[in-house]
mmCIF file of C-alpha atoms in Angstrom:
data_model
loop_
_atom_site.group_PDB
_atom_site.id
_atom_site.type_symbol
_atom_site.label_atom_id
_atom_site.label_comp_id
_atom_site.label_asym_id
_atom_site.label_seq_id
_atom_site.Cartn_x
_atom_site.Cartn_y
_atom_site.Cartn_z
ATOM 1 C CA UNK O 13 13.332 180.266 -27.533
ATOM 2 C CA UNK O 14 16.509 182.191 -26.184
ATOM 3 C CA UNK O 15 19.768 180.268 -26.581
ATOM 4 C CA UNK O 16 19.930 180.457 -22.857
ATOM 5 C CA UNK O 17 17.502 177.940 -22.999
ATOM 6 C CA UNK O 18 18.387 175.873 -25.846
ATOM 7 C CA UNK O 19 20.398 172.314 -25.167
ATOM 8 C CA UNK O 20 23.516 174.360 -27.439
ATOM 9 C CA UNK O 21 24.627 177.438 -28.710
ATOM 10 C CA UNK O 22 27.179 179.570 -29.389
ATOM 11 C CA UNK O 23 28.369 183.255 -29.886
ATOM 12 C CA UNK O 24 28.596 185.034 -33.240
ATOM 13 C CA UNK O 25 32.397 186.337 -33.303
ATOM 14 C CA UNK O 26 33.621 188.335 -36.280
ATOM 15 C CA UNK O 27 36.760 187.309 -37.905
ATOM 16 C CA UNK O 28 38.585 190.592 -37.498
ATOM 17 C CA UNK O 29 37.369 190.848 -33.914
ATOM 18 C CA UNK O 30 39.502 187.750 -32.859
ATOM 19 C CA UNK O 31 42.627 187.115 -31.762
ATOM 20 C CA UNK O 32 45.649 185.851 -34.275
ATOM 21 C CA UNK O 33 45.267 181.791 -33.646
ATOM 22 C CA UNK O 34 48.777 180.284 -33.996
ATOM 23 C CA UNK O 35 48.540 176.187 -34.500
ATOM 24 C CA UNK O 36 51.153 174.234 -32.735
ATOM 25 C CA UNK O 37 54.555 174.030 -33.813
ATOM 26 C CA UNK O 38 54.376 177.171 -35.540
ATOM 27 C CA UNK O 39 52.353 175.797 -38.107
ATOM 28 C CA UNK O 40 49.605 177.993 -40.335
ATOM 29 C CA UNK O 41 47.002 176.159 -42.183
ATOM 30 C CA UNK O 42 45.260 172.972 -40.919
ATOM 31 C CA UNK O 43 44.319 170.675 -44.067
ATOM 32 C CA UNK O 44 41.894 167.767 -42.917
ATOM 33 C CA UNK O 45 41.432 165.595 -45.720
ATOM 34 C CA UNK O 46 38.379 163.803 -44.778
ATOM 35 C CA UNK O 47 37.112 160.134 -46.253
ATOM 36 C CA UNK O 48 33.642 159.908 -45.968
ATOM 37 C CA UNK O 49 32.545 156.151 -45.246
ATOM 38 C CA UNK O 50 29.631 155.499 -45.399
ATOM 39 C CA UNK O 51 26.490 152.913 -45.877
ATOM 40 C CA UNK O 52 22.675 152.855 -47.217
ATOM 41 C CA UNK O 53 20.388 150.764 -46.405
ATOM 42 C CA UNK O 54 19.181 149.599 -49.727
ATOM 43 C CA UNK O 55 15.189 149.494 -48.472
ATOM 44 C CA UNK O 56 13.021 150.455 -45.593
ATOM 45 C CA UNK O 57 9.454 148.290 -45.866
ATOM 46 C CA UNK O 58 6.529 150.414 -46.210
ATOM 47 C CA UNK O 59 7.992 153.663 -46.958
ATOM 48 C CA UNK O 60 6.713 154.976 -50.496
ATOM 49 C CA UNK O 61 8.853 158.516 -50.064
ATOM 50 C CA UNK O 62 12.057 157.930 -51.684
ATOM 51 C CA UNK O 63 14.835 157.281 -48.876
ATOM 52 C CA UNK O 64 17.159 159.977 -48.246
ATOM 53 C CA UNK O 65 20.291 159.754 -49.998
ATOM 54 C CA UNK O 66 22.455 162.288 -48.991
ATOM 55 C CA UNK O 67 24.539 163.179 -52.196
ATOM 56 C CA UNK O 68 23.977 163.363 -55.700
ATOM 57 C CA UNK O 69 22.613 159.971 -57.737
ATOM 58 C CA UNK O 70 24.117 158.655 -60.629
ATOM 59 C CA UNK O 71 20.669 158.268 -62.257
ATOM 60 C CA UNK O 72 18.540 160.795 -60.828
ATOM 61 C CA UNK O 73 15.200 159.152 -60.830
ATOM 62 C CA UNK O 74 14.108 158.304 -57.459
ATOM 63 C CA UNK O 75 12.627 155.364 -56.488
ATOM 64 C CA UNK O 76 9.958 154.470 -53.161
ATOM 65 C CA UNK O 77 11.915 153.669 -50.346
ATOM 66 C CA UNK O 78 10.913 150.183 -50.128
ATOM 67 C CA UNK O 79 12.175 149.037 -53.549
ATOM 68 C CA UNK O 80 15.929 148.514 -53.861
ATOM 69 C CA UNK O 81 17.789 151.037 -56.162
ATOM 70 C CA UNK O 82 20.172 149.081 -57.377
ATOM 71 C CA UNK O 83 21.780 151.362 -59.777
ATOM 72 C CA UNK O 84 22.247 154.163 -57.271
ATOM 73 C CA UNK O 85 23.235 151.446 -54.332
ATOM 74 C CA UNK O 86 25.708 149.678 -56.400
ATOM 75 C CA UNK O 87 27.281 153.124 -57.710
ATOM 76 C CA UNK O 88 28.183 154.019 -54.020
ATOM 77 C CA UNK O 89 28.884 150.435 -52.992
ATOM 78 C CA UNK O 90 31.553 150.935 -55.489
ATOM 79 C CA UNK O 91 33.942 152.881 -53.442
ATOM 80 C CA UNK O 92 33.347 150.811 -50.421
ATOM 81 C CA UNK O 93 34.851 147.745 -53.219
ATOM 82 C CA UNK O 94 37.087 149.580 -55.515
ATOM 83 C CA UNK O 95 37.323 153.067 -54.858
ATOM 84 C CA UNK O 96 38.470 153.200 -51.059
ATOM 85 C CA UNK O 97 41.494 150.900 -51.513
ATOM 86 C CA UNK O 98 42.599 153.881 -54.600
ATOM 87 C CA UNK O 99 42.435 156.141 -52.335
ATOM 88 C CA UNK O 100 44.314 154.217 -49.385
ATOM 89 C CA UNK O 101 46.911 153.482 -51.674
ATOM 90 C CA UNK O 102 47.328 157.193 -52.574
ATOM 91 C CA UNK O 103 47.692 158.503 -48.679
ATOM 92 C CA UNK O 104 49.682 155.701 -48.150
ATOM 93 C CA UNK O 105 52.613 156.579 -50.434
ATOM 94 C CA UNK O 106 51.944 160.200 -49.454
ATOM 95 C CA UNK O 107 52.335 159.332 -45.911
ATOM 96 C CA UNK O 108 49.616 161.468 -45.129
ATOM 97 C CA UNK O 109 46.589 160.249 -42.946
ATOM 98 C CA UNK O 110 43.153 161.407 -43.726
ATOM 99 C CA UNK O 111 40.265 161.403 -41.137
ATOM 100 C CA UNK O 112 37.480 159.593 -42.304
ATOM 101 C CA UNK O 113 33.802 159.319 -40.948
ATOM 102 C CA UNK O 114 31.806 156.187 -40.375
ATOM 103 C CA UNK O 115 28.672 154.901 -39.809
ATOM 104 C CA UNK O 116 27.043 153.098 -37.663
ATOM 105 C CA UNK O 117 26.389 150.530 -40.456
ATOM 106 C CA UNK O 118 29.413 150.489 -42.314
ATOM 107 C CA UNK O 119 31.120 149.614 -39.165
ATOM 108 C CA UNK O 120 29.013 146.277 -39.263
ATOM 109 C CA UNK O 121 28.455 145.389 -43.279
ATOM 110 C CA UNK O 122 31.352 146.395 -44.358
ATOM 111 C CA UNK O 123 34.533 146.123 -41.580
ATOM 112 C CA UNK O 124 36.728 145.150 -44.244
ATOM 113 C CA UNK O 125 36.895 148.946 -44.414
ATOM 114 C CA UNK O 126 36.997 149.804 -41.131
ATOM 115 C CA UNK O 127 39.972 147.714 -40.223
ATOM 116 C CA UNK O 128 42.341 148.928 -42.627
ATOM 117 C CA UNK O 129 41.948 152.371 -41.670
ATOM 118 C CA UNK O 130 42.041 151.735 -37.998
ATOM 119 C CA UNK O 131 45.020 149.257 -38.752
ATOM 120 C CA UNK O 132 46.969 152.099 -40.254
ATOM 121 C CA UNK O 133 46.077 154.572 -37.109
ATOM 122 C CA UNK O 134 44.023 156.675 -39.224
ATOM 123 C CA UNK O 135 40.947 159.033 -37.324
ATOM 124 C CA UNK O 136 38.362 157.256 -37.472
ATOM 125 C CA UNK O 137 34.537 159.337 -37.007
ATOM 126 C CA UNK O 138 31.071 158.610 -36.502
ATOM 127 C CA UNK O 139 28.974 159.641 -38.708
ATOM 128 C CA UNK O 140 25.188 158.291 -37.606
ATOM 129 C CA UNK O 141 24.060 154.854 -37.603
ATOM 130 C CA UNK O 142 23.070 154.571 -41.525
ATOM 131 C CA UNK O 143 23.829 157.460 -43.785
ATOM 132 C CA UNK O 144 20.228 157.739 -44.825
ATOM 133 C CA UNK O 145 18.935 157.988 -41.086
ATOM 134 C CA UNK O 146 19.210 161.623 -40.826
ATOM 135 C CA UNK O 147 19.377 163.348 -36.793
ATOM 136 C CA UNK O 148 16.951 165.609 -37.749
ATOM 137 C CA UNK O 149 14.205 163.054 -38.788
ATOM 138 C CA UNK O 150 14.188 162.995 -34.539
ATOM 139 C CA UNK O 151 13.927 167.183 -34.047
ATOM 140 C CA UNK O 152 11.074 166.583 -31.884
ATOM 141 C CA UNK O 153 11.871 163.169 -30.631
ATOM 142 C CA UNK O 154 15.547 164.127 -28.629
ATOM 143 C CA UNK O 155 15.529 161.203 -26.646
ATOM 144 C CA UNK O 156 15.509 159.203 -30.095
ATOM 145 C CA UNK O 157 18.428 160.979 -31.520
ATOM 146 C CA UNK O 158 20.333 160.526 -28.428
ATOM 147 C CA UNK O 159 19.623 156.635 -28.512
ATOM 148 C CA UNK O 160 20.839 156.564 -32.375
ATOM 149 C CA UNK O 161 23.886 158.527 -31.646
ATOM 150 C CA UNK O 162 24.378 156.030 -28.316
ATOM 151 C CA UNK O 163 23.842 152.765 -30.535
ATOM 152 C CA UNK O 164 26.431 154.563 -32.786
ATOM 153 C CA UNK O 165 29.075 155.058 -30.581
ATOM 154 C CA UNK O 166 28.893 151.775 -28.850
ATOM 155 C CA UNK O 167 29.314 150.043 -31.745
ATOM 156 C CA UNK O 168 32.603 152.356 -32.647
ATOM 157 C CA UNK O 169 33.928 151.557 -29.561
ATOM 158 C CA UNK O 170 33.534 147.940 -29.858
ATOM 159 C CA UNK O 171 34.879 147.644 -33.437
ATOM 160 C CA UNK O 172 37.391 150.325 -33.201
ATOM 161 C CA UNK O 173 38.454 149.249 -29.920
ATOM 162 C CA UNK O 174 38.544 152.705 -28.156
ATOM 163 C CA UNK O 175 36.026 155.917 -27.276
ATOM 164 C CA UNK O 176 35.314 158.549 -30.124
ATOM 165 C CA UNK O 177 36.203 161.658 -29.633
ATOM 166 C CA UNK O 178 34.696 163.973 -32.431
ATOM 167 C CA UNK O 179 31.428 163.176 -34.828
ATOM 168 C CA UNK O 180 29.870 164.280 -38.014
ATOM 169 C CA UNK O 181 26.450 164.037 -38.373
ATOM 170 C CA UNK O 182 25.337 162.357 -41.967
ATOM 171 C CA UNK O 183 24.524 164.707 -44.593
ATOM 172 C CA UNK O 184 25.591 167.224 -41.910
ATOM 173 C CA UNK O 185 22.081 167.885 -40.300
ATOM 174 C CA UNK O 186 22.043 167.472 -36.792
ATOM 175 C CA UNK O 187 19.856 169.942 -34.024
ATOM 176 C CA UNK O 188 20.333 171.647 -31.085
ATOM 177 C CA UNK O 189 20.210 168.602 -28.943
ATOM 178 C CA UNK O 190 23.360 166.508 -30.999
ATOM 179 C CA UNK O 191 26.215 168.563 -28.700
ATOM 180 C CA UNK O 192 25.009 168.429 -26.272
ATOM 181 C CA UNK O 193 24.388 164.819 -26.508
ATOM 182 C CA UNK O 194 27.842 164.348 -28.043
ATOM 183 C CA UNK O 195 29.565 166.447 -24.608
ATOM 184 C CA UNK O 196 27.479 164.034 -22.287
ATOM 185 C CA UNK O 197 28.921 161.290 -24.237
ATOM 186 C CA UNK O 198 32.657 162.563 -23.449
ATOM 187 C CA UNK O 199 33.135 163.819 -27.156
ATOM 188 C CA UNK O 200 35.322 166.662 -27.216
ATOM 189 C CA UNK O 201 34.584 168.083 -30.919
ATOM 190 C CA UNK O 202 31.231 168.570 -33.134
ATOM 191 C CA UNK O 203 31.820 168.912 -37.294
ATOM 192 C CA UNK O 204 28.671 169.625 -38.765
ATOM 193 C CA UNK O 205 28.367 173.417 -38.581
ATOM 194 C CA UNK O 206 29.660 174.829 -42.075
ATOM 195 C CA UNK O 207 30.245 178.490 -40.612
ATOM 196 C CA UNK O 208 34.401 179.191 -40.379
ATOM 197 C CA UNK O 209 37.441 178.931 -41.150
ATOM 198 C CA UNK O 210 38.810 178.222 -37.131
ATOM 199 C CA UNK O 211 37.541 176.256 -34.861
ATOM 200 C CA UNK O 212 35.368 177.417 -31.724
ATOM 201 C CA UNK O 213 33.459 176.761 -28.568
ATOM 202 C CA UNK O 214 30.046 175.536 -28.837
ATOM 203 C CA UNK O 215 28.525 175.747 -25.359
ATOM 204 C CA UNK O 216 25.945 172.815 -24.020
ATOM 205 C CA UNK O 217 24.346 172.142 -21.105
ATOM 206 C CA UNK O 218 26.935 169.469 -20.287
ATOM 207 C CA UNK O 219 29.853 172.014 -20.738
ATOM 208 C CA UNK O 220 31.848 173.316 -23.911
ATOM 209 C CA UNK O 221 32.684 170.914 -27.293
ATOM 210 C CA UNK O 222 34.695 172.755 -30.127
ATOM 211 C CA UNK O 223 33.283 172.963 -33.518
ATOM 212 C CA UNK O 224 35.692 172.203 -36.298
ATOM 213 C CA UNK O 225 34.214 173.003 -39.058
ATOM 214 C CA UNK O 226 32.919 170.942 -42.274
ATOM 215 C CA UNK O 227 32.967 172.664 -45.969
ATOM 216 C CA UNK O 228 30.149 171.677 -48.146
ATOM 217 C CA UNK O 229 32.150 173.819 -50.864
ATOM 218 C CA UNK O 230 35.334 172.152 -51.208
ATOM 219 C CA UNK O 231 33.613 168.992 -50.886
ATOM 220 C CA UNK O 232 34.150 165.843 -54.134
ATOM 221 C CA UNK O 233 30.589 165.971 -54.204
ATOM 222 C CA UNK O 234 29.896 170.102 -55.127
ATOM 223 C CA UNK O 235 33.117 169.797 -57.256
ATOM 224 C CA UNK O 236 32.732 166.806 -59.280
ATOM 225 C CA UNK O 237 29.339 164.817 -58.880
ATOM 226 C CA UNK O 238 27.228 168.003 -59.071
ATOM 227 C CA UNK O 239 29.237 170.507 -60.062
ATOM 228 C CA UNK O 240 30.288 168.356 -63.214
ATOM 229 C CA UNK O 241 34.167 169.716 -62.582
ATOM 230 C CA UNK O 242 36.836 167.561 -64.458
ATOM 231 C CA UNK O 243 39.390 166.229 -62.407
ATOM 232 C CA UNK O 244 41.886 169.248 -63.829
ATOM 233 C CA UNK O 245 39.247 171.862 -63.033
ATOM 234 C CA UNK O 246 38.346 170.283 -59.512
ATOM 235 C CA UNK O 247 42.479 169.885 -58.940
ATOM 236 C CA UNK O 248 42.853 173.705 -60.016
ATOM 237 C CA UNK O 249 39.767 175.007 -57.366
ATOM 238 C CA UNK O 250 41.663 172.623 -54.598
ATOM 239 C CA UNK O 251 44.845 174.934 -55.678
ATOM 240 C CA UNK O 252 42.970 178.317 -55.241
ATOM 241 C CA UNK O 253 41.502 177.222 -52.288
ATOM 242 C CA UNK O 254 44.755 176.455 -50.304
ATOM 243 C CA UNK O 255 46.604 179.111 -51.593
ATOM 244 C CA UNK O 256 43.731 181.667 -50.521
ATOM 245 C CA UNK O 257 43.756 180.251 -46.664
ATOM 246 C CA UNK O 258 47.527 179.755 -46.491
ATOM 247 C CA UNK O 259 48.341 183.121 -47.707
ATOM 248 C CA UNK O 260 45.419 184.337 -44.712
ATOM 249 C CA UNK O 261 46.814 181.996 -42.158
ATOM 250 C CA UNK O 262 50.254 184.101 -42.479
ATOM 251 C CA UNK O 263 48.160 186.580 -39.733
ATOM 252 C CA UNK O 264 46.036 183.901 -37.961
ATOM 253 C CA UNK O 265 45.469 180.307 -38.641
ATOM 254 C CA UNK O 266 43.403 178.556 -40.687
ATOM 255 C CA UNK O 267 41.521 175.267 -41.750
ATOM 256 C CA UNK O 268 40.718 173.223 -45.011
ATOM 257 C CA UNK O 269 39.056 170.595 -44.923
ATOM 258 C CA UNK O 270 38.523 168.940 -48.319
ATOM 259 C CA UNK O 271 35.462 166.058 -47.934
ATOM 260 C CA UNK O 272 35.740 163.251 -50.511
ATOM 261 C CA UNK O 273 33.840 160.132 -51.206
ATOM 262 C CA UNK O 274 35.185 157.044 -52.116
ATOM 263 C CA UNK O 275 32.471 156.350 -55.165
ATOM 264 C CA UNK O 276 33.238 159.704 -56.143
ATOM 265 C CA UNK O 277 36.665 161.039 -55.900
ATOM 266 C CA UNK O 278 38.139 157.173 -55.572
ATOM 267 C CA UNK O 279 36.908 156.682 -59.878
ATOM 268 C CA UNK O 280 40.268 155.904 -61.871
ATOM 269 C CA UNK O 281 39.917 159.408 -63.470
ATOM 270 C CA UNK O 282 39.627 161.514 -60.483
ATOM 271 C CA UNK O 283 41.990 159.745 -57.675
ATOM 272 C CA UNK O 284 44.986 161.580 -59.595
ATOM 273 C CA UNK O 285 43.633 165.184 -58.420
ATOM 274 C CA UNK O 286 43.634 163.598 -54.843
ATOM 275 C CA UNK O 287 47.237 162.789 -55.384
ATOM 276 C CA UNK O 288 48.301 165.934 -56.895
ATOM 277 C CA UNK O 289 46.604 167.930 -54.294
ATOM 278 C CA UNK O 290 48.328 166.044 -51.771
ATOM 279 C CA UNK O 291 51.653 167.222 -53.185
ATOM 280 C CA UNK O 292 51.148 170.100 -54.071
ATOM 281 C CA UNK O 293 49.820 170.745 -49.918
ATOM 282 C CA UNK O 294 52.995 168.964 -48.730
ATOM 283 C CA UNK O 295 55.301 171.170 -50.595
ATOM 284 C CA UNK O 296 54.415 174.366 -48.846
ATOM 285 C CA UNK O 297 55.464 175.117 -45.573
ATOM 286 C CA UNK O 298 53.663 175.135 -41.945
ATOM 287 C CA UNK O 299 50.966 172.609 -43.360
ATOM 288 C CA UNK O 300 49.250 170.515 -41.024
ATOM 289 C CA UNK O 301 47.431 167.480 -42.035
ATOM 290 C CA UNK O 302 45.310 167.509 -38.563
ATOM 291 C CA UNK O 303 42.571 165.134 -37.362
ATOM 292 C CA UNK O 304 39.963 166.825 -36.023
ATOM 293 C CA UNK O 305 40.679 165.475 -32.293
ATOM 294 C CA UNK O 306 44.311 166.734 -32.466
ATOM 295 C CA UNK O 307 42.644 170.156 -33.311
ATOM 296 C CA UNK O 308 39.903 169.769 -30.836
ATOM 297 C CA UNK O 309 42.373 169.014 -27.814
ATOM 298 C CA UNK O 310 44.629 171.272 -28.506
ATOM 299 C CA UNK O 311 41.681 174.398 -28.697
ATOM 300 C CA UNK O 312 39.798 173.113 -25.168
ATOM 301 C CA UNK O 313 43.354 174.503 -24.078
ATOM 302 C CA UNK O 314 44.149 177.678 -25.852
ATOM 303 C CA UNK O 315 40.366 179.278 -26.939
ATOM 304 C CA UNK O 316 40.562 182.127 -24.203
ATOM 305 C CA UNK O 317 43.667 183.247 -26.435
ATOM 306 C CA UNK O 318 41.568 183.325 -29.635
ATOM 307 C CA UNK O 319 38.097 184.149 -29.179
ATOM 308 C CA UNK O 320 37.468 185.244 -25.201
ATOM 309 C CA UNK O 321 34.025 184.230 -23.713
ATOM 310 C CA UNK O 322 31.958 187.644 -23.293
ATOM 311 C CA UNK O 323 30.543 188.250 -19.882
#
């Protein structure tokens, strides 16, 4: 199938082929310091295949999907208990706010959450209805995905109290249909492709959404829980990392976007990294800690300047 007739798609543009991209208020490198919130289900009756979960386990012997893991459940459940309010407690003396991602689920089981980074007027994401429900498991079934990603949103807007504007699929696997479902649904930016360093347009049959891009890479989970990192070697690759894209963004800007967990990088021995990292991005100049609407917005009205549409 052509992209022409595909619900999304979007040019390949090479990096030196663009145009320099200069952030607002003359800053050069975009850090989004992303919270990842998120909820299991702990069973699903009937289903012998393990469930889905997403990220690494903490004892890596799966179990059918309709028995309870309680060991890897209880692991994650931790940062939703312990680890998040580390981590709040961090940006908060930083004065730095994060954008975190929700689902569906968390949003309902566990608003405790939710609240305190809404009250606090942090960006707030969806991020699928349960973490283990993954778009993709509806390929073939787009009318499906676009009634999980509607029961989604509804309940953001009800809990959050207003409309999202950007999403992030779980486990980042969406398909060609989320967009575009996401642009009918008045959502102005789409986070799951893994692809660049700068945002840019993703067309759809309802019109254009921007992609700001995720990192798998510099991600809590690739650096600590599977990569087996310590929280001085994770720190130092967060250091490398930023000074790489901020020395690059001297020419043209750039993004960051560091994804954390709160089981993972919210553990007493890791949480310091997070706050060193923090400090050591603050004390550079022309950082922005962006949410991913701010960056979204403010692209919809300068992308002919960065990457022009071909005809």
């Amino acid at each position: 199938m052509s992209s022409q007739n595909l619900p999304s798609s979007y040019e390949y543009s090479a990096l030196p082929d663009r145009e320099p991209l200069r952030w607002p208020n003359d800053a050069r490198l975009a850090v989004i310091l992303t919270i990842n919130l998120e909820y299991w289900e702990k069973s699903r009756p009937g289903q012998k295949e393990p469930l889905f979960t997403g990220g690494p386990m903490t004892i890596p012997h799966s179990l059918p999907g309709d028995v309870w893991d309680t060991a890897n459940w209880t692991w994650r459940e931790y940062g939703q208990r312990v680890g998040v309010w580390r981590m709040i407690d961090v940006f908060d003396k930083a004065g730095v706010k994060p954008s975190c991602t929700v689902n569906g689920m968390m949003m309902t089981e566990r608003k405790r959450v939710v609240d305190a980074v809404n009250e606090r007027g942090w960006e707030l994401v969806p991020h699928n209805w349960a973490q283990n429900d993954l778009l993709t498991y509806y390929a073939e079934k787009p009318e499906q995905e676009r009634a999980v990603i509607k029961r989604t949103l509804d309940i953001f807007t009800e809990v959050v109290g207003r409309p999202a504007k950007a999403w992030l699929s779980s486990a980042i696997r969406g398909t060609a249909h989320t967009p575009a479902f996401l642009k009918e649904f008045g959502l102005i930016a789409y986070c799951d492709y893994l692809n660049d360093d700068q945002p840019y347009l993703i067309q759809t049959i309802h019109g254009p959404i921007v992609c700001v891009p995720y990192s798998n890479d510099v991600n809590d989970f690739n650096l600590f829980a599977r990569g087996g990192m310590s929280g001085s070697a994770g720190l130092a690759t967060l250091k490398l990392c930023f000074d790489q894209l901020y020395d690059e963004s001297a020419a043209s800007g750039r993004i960051m976007n560091f994804g954390m967990h709160p089981h993972v990088m919210g553990q007493a021995h890791r949480v310091g990294a997070l706050r060193e990292f923090i400090d050591y991005a603050k004390s550079r100049q022309g950082v922005w800690f962006a949410s991913r609407e701010d960056i979204a917005a403010w692209y919809l009205h300068n992308h002919e300047s960065h990457i022009p549409r071909r005809i």
